[in-house]
Amino acid sequence: AVVPSPFPKAIFDRHLVEQGPGHSLSIRLIIVSFRCYVYFVFLPFHMAIYVRDVLSDRRLHLWAKVGCVRFPASVVHNASGYALSVVLLGMVSLDPIVRCLGQNPVLTQHCPAGDAVQRAYTVPSMVAVLLLYLLASDICVFSNSIAAFVLVFIRLATHMMLFLICFAVVLLAFATAAATLKLEAHGWESVLDCAVSMVDIFMGAAPEEHRVALDEEDFPTLKVLITIFYFVTGVYLLNLLVSQLAQSYSSTYADMIGFARLKRGSKVVEALELASRSRWHRFVDSLNLDKPVCFCEGDVGMAGAIEVMEPATMDRTNIEAIRRYGGTTAAEAPWPEEESTAADDVKDRLDRIEGAVRRMAKRLEKPRRRAGGAGLSSSIAASSQGSELQSTPE
């Protein structure tokens, strides 16, 4: 659903950081205005919706399990929205402007009490911005292709998590093994140092002094251990991850278009819940579903449809697809049975044969087009030879 967004707050908070403590009163007023919008409009609006959904799930006994813990279904399906509300509540409690009320200058956030929570306030601000971008990903429902790609990305995240778990286990094993060597080289003293150094080697970002220390000192066992670690993680695990992602993508993308359409439908239903009854009635009245729709000019059809114009040459057909009957249209009166004669049966058979011949002719034209000029020249030569044979006296 389309809801108010506190993106301007993040923008002006960034501007506040660039201005420093000596920002002007106009900037302070703008910052306070946007924070009031977030705290007193955006947050209460979402909290009311979430409380309503939780109470509705509890009344209807709609629960979803995450591990061994049971939550209301709306909390699991919209976890990012609930997390954003919790983070915004934390921002309200840590807001430096609230701590500096009554200090000079007016509406400042730089005072002893505000400076004490400045660093703590930036953490929920960072999380809130990330959650806002995550919620903004719902805009992708307007394109089925993008929505399908996002759903595939979510489905394949399980393979990435398995890779990270396996990488962590391998890293712990090799880091512990390297720490048992009790080397005095820089970066290899403890298990944590060995793990950090191996991650740097895996990422290709190992410091130069580590490489120089390994070259200067004689640590053949450590070099062999590093080689085995890089082969297991950088060669085997990475290629295994790529193969898994490729196979899973090819097997799941075919069904993701349908899931993307279902996702779009769910978002439409959520948006309809936010629309007022009067606005909904105005929308339905604007569709004019009670007025008959014309099949073409002068040909009045049935009601309950939406007219969409298309070029007359888009779907050419010589057969009338609409069967017309005279008489009443009452639901109680049965439709007259269609009378078929022998002539109609023969005509239908001829139409089917004609359609089969046309399809066969199209299939035969394709290899001729691929042949190009060579085929054309050979056909011309054959026709000329045939004409010579006809002109030759017997």
PDB file of C-alpha atoms in Angstrom, residues 119-266:
ATOM      1  CA  ARG A 119      26.163   8.000  18.568  1.00  0.00           C
ATOM      2  CA  ALA A 120      23.408   5.719  19.897  1.00  0.00           C
ATOM      3  CA  TYR A 121      20.808   7.646  17.860  1.00  0.00           C
ATOM      4  CA  THR A 122      22.661   7.096  14.581  1.00  0.00           C
ATOM      5  CA  VAL A 123      22.390   3.286  14.832  1.00  0.00           C
ATOM      6  CA  PRO A 124      18.550   3.060  14.686  1.00  0.00           C
ATOM      7  CA  SER A 125      18.602   5.826  12.049  1.00  0.00           C
ATOM      8  CA  MET A 126      20.811   3.657   9.840  1.00  0.00           C
ATOM      9  CA  VAL A 127      18.581   0.599  10.378  1.00  0.00           C
ATOM     10  CA  ALA A 128      15.454   2.664   9.636  1.00  0.00           C
ATOM     11  CA  VAL A 129      16.835   3.851   6.291  1.00  0.00           C
ATOM     12  CA  LEU A 130      17.694   0.271   5.270  1.00  0.00           C
ATOM     13  CA  LEU A 131      14.220  -0.953   6.258  1.00  0.00           C
ATOM     14  CA  LEU A 132      12.620   1.882   4.286  1.00  0.00           C
ATOM     15  CA  TYR A 133      14.456   0.834   1.154  1.00  0.00           C
ATOM     16  CA  LEU A 134      13.418  -2.758   1.833  1.00  0.00           C
ATOM     17  CA  LEU A 135       9.777  -1.689   2.074  1.00  0.00           C
ATOM     18  CA  ALA A 136      10.165   0.400  -1.079  1.00  0.00           C
ATOM     19  CA  SER A 137      10.969  -2.812  -2.973  1.00  0.00           C
ATOM     20  CA  ASP A 138       7.204  -3.444  -3.088  1.00  0.00           C
ATOM     21  CA  ILE A 139       7.119  -0.966  -5.981  1.00  0.00           C
ATOM     22  CA  CYS A 140       8.469  -3.753  -8.191  1.00  0.00           C
ATOM     23  CA  VAL A 141       4.958  -5.291  -8.354  1.00  0.00           C
ATOM     24  CA  PHE A 142       4.181  -2.842 -11.177  1.00  0.00           C
ATOM     25  CA  SER A 143       6.447  -4.939 -13.433  1.00  0.00           C
ATOM     26  CA  ASN A 144       5.993  -8.704 -13.544  1.00  0.00           C
ATOM     27  CA  SER A 145       9.554  -9.259 -14.777  1.00  0.00           C
ATOM     28  CA  ILE A 146      11.138  -7.262 -11.951  1.00  0.00           C
ATOM     29  CA  ALA A 147       8.807  -8.794  -9.373  1.00  0.00           C
ATOM     30  CA  ALA A 148       9.675 -12.293 -10.612  1.00  0.00           C
ATOM     31  CA  PHE A 149      13.390 -11.483 -10.373  1.00  0.00           C
ATOM     32  CA  VAL A 150      12.968 -10.248  -6.784  1.00  0.00           C
ATOM     33  CA  LEU A 151      11.070 -13.398  -5.827  1.00  0.00           C
ATOM     34  CA  VAL A 152      13.779 -15.568  -7.395  1.00  0.00           C
ATOM     35  CA  PHE A 153      16.366 -13.577  -5.445  1.00  0.00           C
ATOM     36  CA  ILE A 154      14.504 -14.322  -2.213  1.00  0.00           C
ATOM     37  CA  ARG A 155      14.106 -18.008  -3.058  1.00  0.00           C
ATOM     38  CA  LEU A 156      17.820 -18.384  -3.833  1.00  0.00           C
ATOM     39  CA  ALA A 157      18.846 -16.695  -0.582  1.00  0.00           C
ATOM     40  CA  THR A 158      18.645 -20.079   1.144  1.00  0.00           C
ATOM     41  CA  HIS A 159      21.512 -21.367  -1.002  1.00  0.00           C
ATOM     42  CA  MET A 160      23.569 -18.327  -0.069  1.00  0.00           C
ATOM     43  CA  MET A 161      22.895 -18.926   3.618  1.00  0.00           C
ATOM     44  CA  LEU A 162      24.013 -22.553   3.265  1.00  0.00           C
ATOM     45  CA  PHE A 163      27.199 -21.371   1.565  1.00  0.00           C
ATOM     46  CA  LEU A 164      27.920 -18.885   4.360  1.00  0.00           C
ATOM     47  CA  ILE A 165      27.341 -21.544   7.040  1.00  0.00           C
ATOM     48  CA  CYS A 166      29.643 -23.989   5.281  1.00  0.00           C
ATOM     49  CA  PHE A 167      32.250 -21.249   4.770  1.00  0.00           C
ATOM     50  CA  ALA A 168      32.115 -20.341   8.472  1.00  0.00           C
ATOM     51  CA  VAL A 169      32.651 -23.971   9.505  1.00  0.00           C
ATOM     52  CA  VAL A 170      35.596 -24.383   7.120  1.00  0.00           C
ATOM     53  CA  LEU A 171      37.060 -21.058   8.266  1.00  0.00           C
ATOM     54  CA  LEU A 172      36.790 -22.038  11.930  1.00  0.00           C
ATOM     55  CA  ALA A 173      38.456 -25.385  11.251  1.00  0.00           C
ATOM     56  CA  PHE A 174      41.417 -23.935   9.341  1.00  0.00           C
ATOM     57  CA  ALA A 175      41.816 -20.954  11.701  1.00  0.00           C
ATOM     58  CA  THR A 176      41.941 -23.274  14.697  1.00  0.00           C
ATOM     59  CA  ALA A 177      44.436 -25.511  12.916  1.00  0.00           C
ATOM     60  CA  ALA A 178      46.626 -22.515  12.029  1.00  0.00           C
ATOM     61  CA  ALA A 179      46.517 -21.247  15.632  1.00  0.00           C
ATOM     62  CA  THR A 180      47.866 -24.587  16.911  1.00  0.00           C
ATOM     63  CA  LEU A 181      51.103 -23.943  14.995  1.00  0.00           C
ATOM     64  CA  LYS A 182      51.862 -21.166  17.529  1.00  0.00           C
ATOM     65  CA  LEU A 183      53.518 -18.923  14.980  1.00  0.00           C
ATOM     66  CA  GLU A 184      54.950 -15.546  15.910  1.00  0.00           C
ATOM     67  CA  ALA A 185      54.155 -13.982  12.529  1.00  0.00           C
ATOM     68  CA  HIS A 186      52.036 -10.869  12.538  1.00  0.00           C
ATOM     69  CA  GLY A 187      48.351 -11.685  12.030  1.00  0.00           C
ATOM     70  CA  TRP A 188      48.625 -15.369  12.936  1.00  0.00           C
ATOM     71  CA  GLU A 189      48.945 -15.273  16.746  1.00  0.00           C
ATOM     72  CA  SER A 190      45.438 -16.344  17.814  1.00  0.00           C
ATOM     73  CA  VAL A 191      42.378 -18.074  16.372  1.00  0.00           C
ATOM     74  CA  LEU A 192      40.677 -14.727  15.720  1.00  0.00           C
ATOM     75  CA  ASP A 193      43.761 -13.311  13.997  1.00  0.00           C
ATOM     76  CA  CYS A 194      44.080 -16.422  11.846  1.00  0.00           C
ATOM     77  CA  ALA A 195      40.378 -16.235  10.878  1.00  0.00           C
ATOM     78  CA  VAL A 196      40.669 -12.557   9.903  1.00  0.00           C
ATOM     79  CA  SER A 197      43.812 -13.219   7.861  1.00  0.00           C
ATOM     80  CA  MET A 198      42.183 -16.129   6.033  1.00  0.00           C
ATOM     81  CA  VAL A 199      39.102 -14.047   5.216  1.00  0.00           C
ATOM     82  CA  ASP A 200      41.425 -11.363   3.813  1.00  0.00           C
ATOM     83  CA  ILE A 201      43.141 -14.009   1.683  1.00  0.00           C
ATOM     84  CA  PHE A 202      39.774 -15.329   0.473  1.00  0.00           C
ATOM     85  CA  MET A 203      38.597 -11.814  -0.443  1.00  0.00           C
ATOM     86  CA  GLY A 204      41.908 -10.974  -2.097  1.00  0.00           C
ATOM     87  CA  ALA A 205      42.456  -8.096   0.344  1.00  0.00           C
ATOM     88  CA  ALA A 206      45.325  -9.451   2.434  1.00  0.00           C
ATOM     89  CA  PRO A 207      47.626  -6.677   3.755  1.00  0.00           C
ATOM     90  CA  GLU A 208      51.002  -6.393   2.139  1.00  0.00           C
ATOM     91  CA  GLU A 209      52.850  -6.820   5.445  1.00  0.00           C
ATOM     92  CA  HIS A 210      51.239 -10.241   5.958  1.00  0.00           C
ATOM     93  CA  ARG A 211      52.473 -11.479   2.602  1.00  0.00           C
ATOM     94  CA  VAL A 212      55.946 -10.036   3.201  1.00  0.00           C
ATOM     95  CA  ALA A 213      56.098 -11.698   6.646  1.00  0.00           C
ATOM     96  CA  LEU A 214      55.180 -15.064   5.130  1.00  0.00           C
ATOM     97  CA  ASP A 215      57.829 -14.644   2.420  1.00  0.00           C
ATOM     98  CA  GLU A 216      60.553 -13.612   4.842  1.00  0.00           C
ATOM     99  CA  GLU A 217      59.859 -16.294   7.448  1.00  0.00           C
ATOM    100  CA  ASP A 218      60.035 -19.990   6.782  1.00  0.00           C
ATOM    101  CA  PHE A 219      56.469 -21.248   7.412  1.00  0.00           C
ATOM    102  CA  PRO A 220      55.958 -24.085   4.910  1.00  0.00           C
ATOM    103  CA  THR A 221      53.216 -25.723   6.975  1.00  0.00           C
ATOM    104  CA  LEU A 222      51.210 -22.512   7.129  1.00  0.00           C
ATOM    105  CA  LYS A 223      51.626 -21.944   3.389  1.00  0.00           C
ATOM    106  CA  VAL A 224      50.313 -25.440   2.667  1.00  0.00           C
ATOM    107  CA  LEU A 225      47.392 -24.861   5.039  1.00  0.00           C
ATOM    108  CA  ILE A 226      46.543 -21.551   3.332  1.00  0.00           C
ATOM    109  CA  THR A 227      46.703 -23.212  -0.089  1.00  0.00           C
ATOM    110  CA  ILE A 228      44.316 -25.973   0.969  1.00  0.00           C
ATOM    111  CA  PHE A 229      41.950 -23.421   2.550  1.00  0.00           C
ATOM    112  CA  TYR A 230      41.867 -21.284  -0.592  1.00  0.00           C
ATOM    113  CA  PHE A 231      41.249 -24.341  -2.781  1.00  0.00           C
ATOM    114  CA  VAL A 232      38.379 -25.561  -0.598  1.00  0.00           C
ATOM    115  CA  THR A 233      36.679 -22.151  -0.279  1.00  0.00           C
ATOM    116  CA  GLY A 234      37.703 -20.143  -3.335  1.00  0.00           C
ATOM    117  CA  VAL A 235      37.529 -22.986  -5.848  1.00  0.00           C
ATOM    118  CA  TYR A 236      35.257 -25.743  -4.576  1.00  0.00           C
ATOM    119  CA  LEU A 237      32.655 -23.907  -2.475  1.00  0.00           C
ATOM    120  CA  LEU A 238      32.311 -20.948  -4.835  1.00  0.00           C
ATOM    121  CA  ASN A 239      31.839 -23.142  -7.903  1.00  0.00           C
ATOM    122  CA  LEU A 240      29.372 -25.286  -5.988  1.00  0.00           C
ATOM    123  CA  LEU A 241      27.422 -22.156  -5.078  1.00  0.00           C
ATOM    124  CA  VAL A 242      27.368 -20.971  -8.702  1.00  0.00           C
ATOM    125  CA  SER A 243      26.116 -24.346  -9.953  1.00  0.00           C
ATOM    126  CA  GLN A 244      23.409 -24.481  -7.286  1.00  0.00           C
ATOM    127  CA  LEU A 245      22.226 -20.962  -8.073  1.00  0.00           C
ATOM    128  CA  ALA A 246      22.153 -21.632 -11.816  1.00  0.00           C
ATOM    129  CA  GLN A 247      20.167 -24.865 -11.429  1.00  0.00           C
ATOM    130  CA  SER A 248      17.729 -23.405  -8.920  1.00  0.00           C
ATOM    131  CA  TYR A 249      17.204 -20.287 -11.025  1.00  0.00           C
ATOM    132  CA  SER A 250      16.346 -22.277 -14.147  1.00  0.00           C
ATOM    133  CA  SER A 251      13.912 -24.505 -12.226  1.00  0.00           C
ATOM    134  CA  THR A 252      12.124 -21.764 -10.271  1.00  0.00           C
ATOM    135  CA  TYR A 253      11.957 -18.850 -12.710  1.00  0.00           C
ATOM    136  CA  ALA A 254       9.253 -20.552 -14.803  1.00  0.00           C
ATOM    137  CA  ASP A 255       6.850 -20.432 -11.847  1.00  0.00           C
ATOM    138  CA  MET A 256       7.919 -17.004 -10.583  1.00  0.00           C
ATOM    139  CA  ILE A 257       5.831 -15.101 -13.154  1.00  0.00           C
ATOM    140  CA  GLY A 258       2.693 -16.632 -11.643  1.00  0.00           C
ATOM    141  CA  PHE A 259       3.887 -15.894  -8.108  1.00  0.00           C
ATOM    142  CA  ALA A 260       4.651 -12.314  -9.157  1.00  0.00           C
ATOM    143  CA  ARG A 261       1.076 -11.882 -10.371  1.00  0.00           C
ATOM    144  CA  LEU A 262      -0.219 -13.262  -7.087  1.00  0.00           C
ATOM    145  CA  LYS A 263       2.044 -10.818  -5.259  1.00  0.00           C
ATOM    146  CA  ARG A 264       0.654  -7.946  -7.298  1.00  0.00           C
ATOM    147  CA  GLY A 265      -2.873  -9.095  -6.494  1.00  0.00           C
ATOM    148  CA  SER A 266      -2.109  -9.174  -2.768  1.00  0.00           C
TER     149      SER A 266
END
